[in-house]
XYZ file of C-alpha atoms in Angstrom:
343
model
C 86.430 61.102 6.602
C 88.109 59.753 9.391
C 90.273 55.927 9.114
C 89.146 54.176 12.013
C 92.524 52.072 13.505
C 94.334 53.354 9.931
C 97.600 51.494 10.760
C 95.816 48.450 11.086
C 95.459 48.120 7.364
C 98.615 48.344 6.453
C 100.845 45.317 5.775
C 103.810 44.236 6.946
C 107.474 42.901 4.697
C 109.501 42.281 7.518
C 108.991 39.110 10.464
C 108.806 40.700 13.878
C 107.467 38.829 17.606
C 105.546 40.682 20.198
C 104.763 39.879 23.736
C 101.872 38.970 24.180
C 99.288 41.981 25.106
C 98.023 42.174 29.118
C 96.093 39.633 30.438
C 95.679 38.221 26.882
C 97.636 35.483 28.449
C 96.752 31.871 29.912
C 99.003 30.300 31.974
C 98.940 27.713 29.599
C 100.196 30.128 27.467
C 103.056 32.490 28.778
C 106.130 31.648 26.534
C 104.402 32.268 24.111
C 104.808 35.505 22.251
C 102.549 37.060 18.861
C 103.871 37.772 15.910
C 102.281 40.557 13.485
C 100.561 40.429 10.318
C 99.596 43.825 10.216
C 101.537 47.990 10.850
C 100.094 48.716 14.388
C 101.107 52.367 16.216
C 104.601 52.125 17.438
C 106.367 50.413 14.812
C 108.855 52.869 12.831
C 107.134 51.633 9.320
C 103.987 51.941 10.679
C 102.985 54.854 8.986
C 105.075 54.095 5.668
C 102.964 50.654 4.931
C 99.754 52.719 6.246
C 100.436 55.252 3.302
C 101.665 52.468 0.555
C 98.380 50.304 1.650
C 95.754 53.738 0.681
C 97.895 54.236 -2.042
C 97.344 51.147 -4.002
C 93.790 51.522 -2.842
C 92.904 55.231 -3.998
C 95.038 54.439 -7.431
C 93.472 52.076 -8.480
C 89.893 54.393 -7.864
C 92.008 56.623 -11.359
C 93.594 59.092 -8.579
C 96.760 60.389 -9.532
C 98.833 61.753 -6.608
C 100.906 65.156 -6.709
C 104.099 64.533 -7.603
C 105.673 67.674 -5.815
C 103.519 66.407 -2.266
C 102.701 62.728 -2.639
C 99.745 63.171 0.279
C 97.265 64.828 -2.321
C 95.724 63.432 -5.099
C 93.749 64.510 -8.085
C 91.258 62.929 -10.182
C 88.876 63.926 -13.428
C 85.640 62.194 -14.377
C 85.362 64.570 -17.939
C 84.972 68.165 -16.482
C 84.388 67.572 -13.345
C 87.356 66.685 -10.530
C 87.796 66.419 -6.715
C 91.160 66.292 -4.595
C 92.272 64.454 -1.553
C 94.198 65.175 0.760
C 95.219 62.927 3.454
C 96.822 63.163 6.760
C 98.022 60.352 8.558
C 94.308 59.042 9.111
C 92.146 62.254 8.105
C 91.059 62.390 4.802
C 89.543 65.845 3.237
C 88.362 65.922 0.051
C 86.556 68.990 -2.469
C 85.547 67.842 -5.692
C 83.494 70.470 -8.774
C 80.416 68.459 -8.434
C 78.532 66.702 -5.672
C 77.776 63.302 -7.321
C 81.823 62.275 -7.835
C 81.866 63.491 -4.156
C 79.423 60.966 -3.083
C 80.988 58.539 -4.782
C 84.381 58.924 -3.759
C 83.277 57.909 -0.275
C 80.918 55.065 -1.112
C 84.734 53.518 -2.835
C 86.721 54.307 0.552
C 84.314 53.014 2.932
C 83.903 49.963 0.692
C 88.101 49.915 1.768
C 88.698 50.890 4.705
C 86.293 51.297 7.857
C 85.679 54.562 7.590
C 83.876 57.533 9.839
C 82.495 60.714 7.529
C 82.520 63.397 9.891
C 79.506 65.480 7.045
C 81.390 69.295 6.014
C 84.544 69.744 7.492
C 84.480 72.301 9.844
C 88.004 71.778 12.350
C 90.821 70.064 10.885
C 93.579 69.561 12.695
C 92.726 73.231 15.004
C 92.050 74.960 11.980
C 88.210 76.517 11.922
C 86.719 76.497 8.487
C 84.542 79.345 7.325
C 82.634 78.821 4.482
C 80.222 81.886 2.749
C 79.758 80.427 0.112
C 77.006 83.696 -1.153
C 79.676 85.306 -1.058
C 82.529 83.341 -2.095
C 84.466 83.574 0.312
C 86.226 80.815 2.405
C 88.092 81.751 6.190
C 91.250 79.874 8.028
C 91.081 80.647 11.325
C 92.737 79.290 15.253
C 90.851 81.462 18.024
C 89.323 77.832 19.593
C 93.346 76.933 19.148
C 94.843 80.143 20.721
C 92.718 79.988 23.536
C 93.872 76.962 24.388
C 96.941 77.654 24.397
C 96.677 81.289 26.231
C 94.439 79.108 29.094
C 97.535 76.111 29.273
C 99.960 78.932 29.832
C 98.129 81.193 32.283
C 97.383 84.074 29.992
C 93.640 83.823 29.405
C 93.419 87.420 31.486
C 96.319 89.364 29.882
C 96.093 92.483 28.806
C 96.457 92.245 24.740
C 99.164 93.645 22.404
C 98.944 95.434 19.468
C 102.491 93.940 17.865
C 103.843 90.635 18.593
C 106.996 92.074 19.342
C 108.309 96.126 20.272
C 110.473 98.137 17.986
C 114.027 97.959 18.186
C 113.699 94.636 20.323
C 117.083 92.856 20.088
C 117.591 88.866 20.642
C 121.200 88.070 21.757
C 123.224 85.221 23.426
C 124.132 87.419 26.415
C 120.268 87.069 27.161
C 121.017 83.572 27.984
C 121.453 81.727 31.347
C 125.865 82.167 31.919
C 125.386 79.646 35.082
C 123.900 77.062 36.464
C 121.650 78.562 39.177
C 120.598 80.987 36.452
C 119.820 77.852 33.924
C 117.644 76.038 37.253
C 115.692 79.672 37.185
C 114.450 79.414 33.745
C 113.472 75.420 34.154
C 110.115 76.473 35.541
C 109.396 78.367 32.338
C 107.466 76.142 30.023
C 109.438 78.345 26.846
C 109.805 75.457 24.876
C 106.934 74.023 25.502
C 105.343 77.789 24.788
C 107.350 78.246 21.410
C 105.943 75.027 19.717
C 102.454 75.850 20.241
C 103.420 79.477 19.151
C 104.402 77.682 16.231
C 101.959 75.466 14.889
C 99.904 78.508 14.521
C 102.055 80.891 13.278
C 102.880 77.491 10.222
C 98.726 76.249 9.922
C 97.318 80.227 9.735
C 99.615 83.295 10.901
C 102.292 84.690 9.409
C 102.378 87.655 11.649
C 103.899 86.042 14.126
C 106.641 84.553 11.641
C 109.470 86.514 11.776
C 109.209 86.324 15.905
C 108.163 83.091 16.891
C 111.431 82.662 14.210
C 113.479 84.379 16.389
C 112.462 82.854 19.839
C 112.831 79.894 19.243
C 116.818 79.772 17.904
C 116.793 80.839 22.006
C 115.593 77.504 23.197
C 118.362 75.396 24.130
C 119.192 77.787 26.307
C 116.453 80.332 27.104
C 116.566 84.056 28.780
C 113.810 85.634 31.231
C 114.016 88.367 28.165
C 113.470 85.477 25.760
C 110.503 83.640 27.756
C 109.130 88.005 28.310
C 109.260 88.414 24.527
C 107.284 84.849 24.551
C 104.709 86.071 26.956
C 104.156 89.301 24.300
C 103.521 87.147 21.237
C 100.829 85.746 23.805
C 99.215 89.228 24.640
C 99.275 89.826 20.632
C 97.212 86.654 20.195
C 94.737 87.261 23.106
C 93.829 91.115 20.716
C 94.253 89.176 16.877
C 92.564 85.632 17.731
C 89.595 86.015 15.696
C 92.102 87.350 12.687
C 91.477 84.657 9.605
C 92.819 84.276 6.581
C 90.561 84.824 3.487
C 90.474 84.277 0.376
C 87.448 85.008 -2.577
C 86.232 83.696 -5.468
C 88.234 84.395 -8.812
C 87.977 83.326 -12.155
C 91.855 85.031 -12.307
C 93.580 83.310 -10.652
C 96.877 84.388 -10.029
C 100.649 83.379 -7.555
C 101.833 86.928 -6.526
C 104.997 86.462 -3.814
C 106.538 89.113 -1.577
C 110.511 89.270 -0.388
C 111.694 90.674 2.220
C 114.831 90.711 4.454
C 116.308 93.120 6.864
C 120.395 93.293 7.539
C 123.201 91.243 9.926
C 119.625 91.944 13.118
C 121.646 88.995 14.770
C 123.751 90.549 17.337
C 125.963 86.846 17.970
C 126.073 86.180 13.963
C 125.696 88.904 11.965
C 123.214 87.647 9.958
C 120.556 88.816 8.819
C 116.738 87.113 8.386
C 114.958 86.318 5.350
C 110.953 86.952 4.701
C 108.691 85.166 2.158
C 105.063 85.344 1.143
C 102.967 83.912 -1.532
C 99.873 85.199 -2.496
C 96.551 83.376 -4.336
C 92.522 84.359 -4.569
C 93.137 87.165 -1.716
C 95.092 85.287 0.528
C 98.618 83.774 1.762
C 98.943 80.395 0.968
C 102.828 80.178 1.878
C 105.353 82.169 4.069
C 108.172 81.266 5.783
C 111.092 83.603 7.939
C 114.471 81.510 8.017
C 118.162 83.412 9.478
C 119.453 83.093 6.474
C 122.722 80.681 6.137
C 125.628 83.231 4.265
C 126.907 87.080 6.097
C 126.279 89.297 3.837
C 127.912 92.959 3.297
C 124.767 94.932 2.509
C 121.368 95.548 1.897
C 121.644 94.587 -1.563
C 123.340 91.180 -0.629
C 120.892 90.603 2.013
C 117.778 91.444 -0.354
C 119.454 89.093 -2.854
C 119.522 86.050 -0.253
C 116.035 86.467 -0.107
C 114.688 86.861 -3.693
C 116.510 83.794 -3.821
C 115.349 81.655 -1.028
C 112.249 82.899 -2.110
C 112.682 82.262 -6.244
C 113.240 78.512 -4.926
C 110.225 78.571 -2.544
C 108.040 79.841 -5.778
C 109.415 77.921 -8.134
C 108.366 74.504 -5.734
C 104.711 76.237 -5.344
C 103.917 76.863 -8.792
C 105.001 73.335 -10.045
C 102.973 71.839 -6.732
C 99.688 74.416 -8.400
C 100.522 73.203 -11.629
C 99.470 69.680 -10.356
C 96.489 70.310 -9.124
C 95.539 72.015 -13.293
C 92.368 74.357 -11.651
C 95.108 77.731 -11.930
C 95.021 78.722 -15.412
C 96.959 81.801 -14.360
C 100.487 79.913 -13.459
C 101.605 79.273 -17.104
C 102.159 83.296 -16.765
C 106.097 84.642 -15.617
C 106.220 83.705 -11.511
C 105.983 87.214 -9.822
C 107.404 88.247 -7.202
C 108.089 91.750 -5.506
C 110.735 92.777 -3.635
C 111.209 96.487 -1.429
C 115.100 96.833 -2.621
C 115.970 98.711 -5.816
C 119.311 97.184 -6.094
C 118.756 94.132 -5.668
């Protein structure tokens, strides 16, 4: 569901004046200004005021917010439940009962000017695939990836099997060293390309998390080697744009984590890179690749730091899922796998 002119629903606590809109003023009122009664797009507090208004309305309908992620709400009615996800002015609803779903839609429509878009198929560039007969749900970004490839002139590029070549190295020595080289690199939309790749990585593509994170370290002064490696990631996406995250219906739901680390692969700082991924219902639900803040003196230390970071996120994820009250296996100890015996 989509909320029309969402920010106008928010009340403002401050006294704010604005210049009259263009073509609104008359000759007799040019010296006058407007006093805002509602929040509008562009105010620093607009998003916050809209959230406070929505929270007030939805909690009055017996929804409870997830204290770990306050844009997710849950309501139980006997054995039936409904989950509401709010993303700015977009609302996703998932319920175990059709009647409860329609009741919630009617309530929201009575409080806000809403547009019911029906079953969710595309959300924020993510395509939702359903196969109810087999109990399978998939998430992909083929259309988004096609747009990215077209935007950077890579629609007809030769596909690659991997996002990064074995033995590839990244260093500040590959960055421009003088103003002439920096000026030459301005021809390439490096930052825009990395940002576009990062959105795909965050949403549905954990397989490019490492390389996108690595390339992101050179946004302030990228070199030609970095640009070529970014194009290779696009070539990999050309081959794998049909890939999707897949989740299967299961009576046994358990979150399982996997942790890994390289060792001192950052040539500039000698720091290692941690990586983790958490699985639920047969698919990845959370992942990250990040440079460690400490310098490890051994592979054991690097792996142990990675396990620590994975454990921190695992605790957050466990608390988040516990708030949903629909995963029984979450009461068991959280399993995190590491491929280093010493760690």
